[in-house]
GROMACS .gro file of C-alpha atoms in nm:
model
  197
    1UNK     CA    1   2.406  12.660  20.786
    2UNK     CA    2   2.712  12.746  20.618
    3UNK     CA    3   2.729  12.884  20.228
    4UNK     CA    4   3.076  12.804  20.012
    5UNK     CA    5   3.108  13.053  19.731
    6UNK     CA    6   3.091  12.760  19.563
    7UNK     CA    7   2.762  12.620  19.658
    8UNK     CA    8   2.634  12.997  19.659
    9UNK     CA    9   2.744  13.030  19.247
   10UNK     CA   10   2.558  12.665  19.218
   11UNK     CA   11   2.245  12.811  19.367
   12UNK     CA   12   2.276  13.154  19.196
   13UNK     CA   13   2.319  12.918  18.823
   14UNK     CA   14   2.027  12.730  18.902
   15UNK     CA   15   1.797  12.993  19.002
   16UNK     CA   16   1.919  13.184  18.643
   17UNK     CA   17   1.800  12.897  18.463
   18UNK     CA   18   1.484  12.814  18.638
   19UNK     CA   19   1.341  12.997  18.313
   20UNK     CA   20   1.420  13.044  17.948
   21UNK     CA   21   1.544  13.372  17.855
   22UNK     CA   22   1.238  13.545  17.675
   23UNK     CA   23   1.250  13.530  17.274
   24UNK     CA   24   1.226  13.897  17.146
   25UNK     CA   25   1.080  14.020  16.820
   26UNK     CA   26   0.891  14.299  16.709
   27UNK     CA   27   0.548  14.311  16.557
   28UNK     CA   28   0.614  14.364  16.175
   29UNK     CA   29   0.820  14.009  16.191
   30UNK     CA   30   0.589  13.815  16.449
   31UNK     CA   31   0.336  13.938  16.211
   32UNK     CA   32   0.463  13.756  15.885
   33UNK     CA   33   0.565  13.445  16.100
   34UNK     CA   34   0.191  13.407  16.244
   35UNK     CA   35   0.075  13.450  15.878
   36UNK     CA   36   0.269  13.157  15.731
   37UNK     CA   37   0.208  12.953  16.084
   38UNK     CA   38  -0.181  12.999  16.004
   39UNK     CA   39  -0.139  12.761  15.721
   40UNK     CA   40   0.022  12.513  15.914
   41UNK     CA   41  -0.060  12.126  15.830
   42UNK     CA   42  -0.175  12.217  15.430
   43UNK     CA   43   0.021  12.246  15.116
   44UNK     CA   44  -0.030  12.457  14.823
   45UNK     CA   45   0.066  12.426  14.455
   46UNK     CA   46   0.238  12.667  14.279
   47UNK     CA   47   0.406  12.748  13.966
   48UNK     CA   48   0.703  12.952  13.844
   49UNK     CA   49   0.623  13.317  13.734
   50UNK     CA   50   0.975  13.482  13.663
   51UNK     CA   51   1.276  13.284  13.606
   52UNK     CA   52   1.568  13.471  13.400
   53UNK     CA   53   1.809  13.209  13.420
   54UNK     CA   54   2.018  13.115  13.078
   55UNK     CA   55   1.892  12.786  12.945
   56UNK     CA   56   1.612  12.522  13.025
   57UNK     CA   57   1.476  12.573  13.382
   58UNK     CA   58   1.521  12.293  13.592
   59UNK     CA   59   1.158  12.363  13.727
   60UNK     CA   60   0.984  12.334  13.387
   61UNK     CA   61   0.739  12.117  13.392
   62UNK     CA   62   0.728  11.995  13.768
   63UNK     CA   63   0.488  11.942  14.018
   64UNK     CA   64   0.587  12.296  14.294
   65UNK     CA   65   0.410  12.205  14.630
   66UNK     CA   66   0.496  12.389  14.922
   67UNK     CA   67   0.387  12.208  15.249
   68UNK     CA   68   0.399  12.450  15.558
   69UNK     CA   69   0.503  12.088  15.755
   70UNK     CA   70   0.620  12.177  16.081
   71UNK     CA   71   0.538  12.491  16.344
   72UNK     CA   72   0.627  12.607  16.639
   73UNK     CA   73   0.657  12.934  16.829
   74UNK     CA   74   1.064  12.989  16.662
   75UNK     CA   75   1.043  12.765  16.399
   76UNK     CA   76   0.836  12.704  16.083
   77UNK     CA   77   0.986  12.420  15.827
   78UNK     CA   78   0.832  12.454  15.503
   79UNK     CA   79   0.945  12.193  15.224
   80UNK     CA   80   0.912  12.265  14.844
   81UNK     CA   81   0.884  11.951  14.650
   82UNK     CA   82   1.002  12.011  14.257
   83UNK     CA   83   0.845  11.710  14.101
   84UNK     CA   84   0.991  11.382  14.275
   85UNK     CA   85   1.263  11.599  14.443
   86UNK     CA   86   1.181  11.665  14.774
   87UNK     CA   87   1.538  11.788  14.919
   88UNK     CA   88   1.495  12.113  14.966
   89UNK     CA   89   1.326  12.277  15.335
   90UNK     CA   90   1.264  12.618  15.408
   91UNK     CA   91   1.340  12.689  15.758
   92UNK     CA   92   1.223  13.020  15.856
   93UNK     CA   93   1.342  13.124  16.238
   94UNK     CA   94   1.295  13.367  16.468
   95UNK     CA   95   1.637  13.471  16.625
   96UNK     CA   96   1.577  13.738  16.904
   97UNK     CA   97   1.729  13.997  16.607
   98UNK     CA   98   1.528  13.936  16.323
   99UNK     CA   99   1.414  13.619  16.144
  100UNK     CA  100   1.666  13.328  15.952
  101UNK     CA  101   1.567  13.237  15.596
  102UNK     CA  102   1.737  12.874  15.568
  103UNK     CA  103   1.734  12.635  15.262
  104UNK     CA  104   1.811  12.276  15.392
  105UNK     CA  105   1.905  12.056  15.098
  106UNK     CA  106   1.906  11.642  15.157
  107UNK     CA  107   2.015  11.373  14.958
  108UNK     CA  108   1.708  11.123  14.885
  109UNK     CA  109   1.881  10.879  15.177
  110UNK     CA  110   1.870  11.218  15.390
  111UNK     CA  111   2.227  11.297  15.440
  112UNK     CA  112   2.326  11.713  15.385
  113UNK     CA  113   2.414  11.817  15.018
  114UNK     CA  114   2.713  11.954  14.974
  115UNK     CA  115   2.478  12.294  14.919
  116UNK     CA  116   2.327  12.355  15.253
  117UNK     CA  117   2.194  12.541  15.537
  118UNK     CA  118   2.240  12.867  15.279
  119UNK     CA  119   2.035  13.168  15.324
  120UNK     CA  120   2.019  13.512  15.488
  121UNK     CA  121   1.897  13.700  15.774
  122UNK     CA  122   1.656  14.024  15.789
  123UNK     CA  123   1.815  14.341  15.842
  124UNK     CA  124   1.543  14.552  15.913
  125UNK     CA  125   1.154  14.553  16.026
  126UNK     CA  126   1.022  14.443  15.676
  127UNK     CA  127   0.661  14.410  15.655
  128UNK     CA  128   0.369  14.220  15.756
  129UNK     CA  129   0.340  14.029  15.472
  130UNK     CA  130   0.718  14.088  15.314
  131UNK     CA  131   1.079  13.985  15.443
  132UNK     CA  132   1.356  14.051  15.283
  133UNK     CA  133   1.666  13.743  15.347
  134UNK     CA  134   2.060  13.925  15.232
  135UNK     CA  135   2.273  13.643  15.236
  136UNK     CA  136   2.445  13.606  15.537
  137UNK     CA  137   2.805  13.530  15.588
  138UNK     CA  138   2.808  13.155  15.598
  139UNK     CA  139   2.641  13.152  15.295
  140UNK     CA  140   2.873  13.396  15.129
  141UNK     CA  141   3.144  13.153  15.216
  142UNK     CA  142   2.946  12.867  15.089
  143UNK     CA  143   2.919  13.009  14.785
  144UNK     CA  144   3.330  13.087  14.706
  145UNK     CA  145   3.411  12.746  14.813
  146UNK     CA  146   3.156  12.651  14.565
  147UNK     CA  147   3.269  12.849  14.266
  148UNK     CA  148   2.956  13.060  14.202
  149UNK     CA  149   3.088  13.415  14.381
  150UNK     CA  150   2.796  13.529  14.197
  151UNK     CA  151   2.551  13.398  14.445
  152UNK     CA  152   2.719  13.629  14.693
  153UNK     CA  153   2.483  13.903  14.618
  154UNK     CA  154   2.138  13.656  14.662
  155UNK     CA  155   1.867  13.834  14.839
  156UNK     CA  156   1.544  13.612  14.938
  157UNK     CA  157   1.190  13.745  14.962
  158UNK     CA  158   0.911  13.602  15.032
  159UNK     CA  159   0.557  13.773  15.038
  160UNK     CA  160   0.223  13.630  15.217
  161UNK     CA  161  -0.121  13.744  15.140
  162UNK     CA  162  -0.422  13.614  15.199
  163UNK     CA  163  -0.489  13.453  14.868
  164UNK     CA  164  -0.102  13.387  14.812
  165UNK     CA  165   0.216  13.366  14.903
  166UNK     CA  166   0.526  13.408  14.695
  167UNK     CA  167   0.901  13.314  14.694
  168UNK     CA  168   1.157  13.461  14.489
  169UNK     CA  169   1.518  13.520  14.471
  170UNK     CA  170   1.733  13.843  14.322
  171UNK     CA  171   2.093  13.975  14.231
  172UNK     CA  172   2.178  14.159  13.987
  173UNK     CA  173   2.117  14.047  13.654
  174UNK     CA  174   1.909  13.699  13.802
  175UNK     CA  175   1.535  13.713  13.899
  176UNK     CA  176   1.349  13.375  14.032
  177UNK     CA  177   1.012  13.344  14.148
  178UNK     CA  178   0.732  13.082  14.253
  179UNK     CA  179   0.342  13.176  14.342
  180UNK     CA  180   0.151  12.941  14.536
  181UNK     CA  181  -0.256  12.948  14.498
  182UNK     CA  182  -0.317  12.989  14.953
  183UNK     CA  183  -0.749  12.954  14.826
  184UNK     CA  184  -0.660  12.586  14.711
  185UNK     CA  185  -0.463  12.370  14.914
  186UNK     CA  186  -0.421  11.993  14.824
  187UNK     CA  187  -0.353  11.680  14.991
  188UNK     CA  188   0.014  11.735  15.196
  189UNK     CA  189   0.333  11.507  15.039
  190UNK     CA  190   0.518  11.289  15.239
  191UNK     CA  191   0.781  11.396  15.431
  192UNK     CA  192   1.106  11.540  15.221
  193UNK     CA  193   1.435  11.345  15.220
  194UNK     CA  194   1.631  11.348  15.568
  195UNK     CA  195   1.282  11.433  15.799
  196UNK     CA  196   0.980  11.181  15.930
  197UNK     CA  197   0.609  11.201  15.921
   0.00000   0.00000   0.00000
């Protein structure tokens, strides 16, 4: 039987993919994703702590429920409802360097917001039960086409504990932060804007 270098590359490609390439992480992050991933399925109310902002908070008052909805082995999708608002998801993934903090915002009939897919990256081992999230540079981008340069500078954090867990956004001069009660969870919402139950 003869072999082409052609057929021979074909084989070679196949035999290459007969098996995804392996996800890497270390232990501090696989740590903090298995912690959030053990809640999968139940949601949690919670209620802002800090919030530094200039003016009325657009939070006051509201219903917070975080549902952790949706969990696999890279992915977690976590939506915070504020009140009737449920457009915002947080989509926390592992990358092979690190895990992605992303905010996916949806209009109630579930198309993107102009405001979307923002959020950072980790840039070191973090902790068990804390990751930092610097903006990244789509974000950064976002935010200058946007007209808030400010927002440049974000940094997201969120802390799990067993009793807790915790999400709250910095820069200089602007502090933000929700606790959710992890001993009391409460009947999931439905599904936010743009996703299915």
């Amino acid at each position: 039987m003869k072999f082409t270098a052609l057929s021979v590359l074909a084989l070679s490609s196949s035999l290459a993919l007969a098996r995804p390439a392996p996800l890497v992480s270390i232990p501090t992050h696989d740590a903090f994703f298995k912690h959030i991933a053990a809640h999968c399925g139940k949601a949690f109310e919670g209620e802002v702590v800090v919030d530094n902002a200039q003016g009325p908070s657009s939070f006051a008052g509201k219903k917070l429920i975080m549902h952790v909805r949706r969990c696999d082995e890279r992915q977690l999708q976590v939506p915070f409802h504020v009140g009737d608002d449920a457009s915002r998801t947080w989509i926390i993934t592992k990358t092979g360097s690190g895990l992605s903090l992303k905010h996916d915002h949806r209009h109630e009939d579930g198309t993107d917001d102009a405001s979307t897919m923002y959020g950072g990256h980790t840039v070191d081992a973090g902790f068990d039960n804390v990751q930092s999230f610097p903006a990244d540079q789509y974000s950064k981008e976002l935010f200058v086409r946007q007209g808030i340069p400010q927002s440049m500078g974000n940094t997201w954090q969120m802390f799990i504990y067993d009793e807790s867990f915790s999400y709250r956004m910095v820069r200089e001069g602007r502090e933000f932060r929700v606790d959710f009660d992890l001993t009391q969870p409460i009947k999931p919402p439905a599904a936010p804007w743009g996703y299915k139950d």
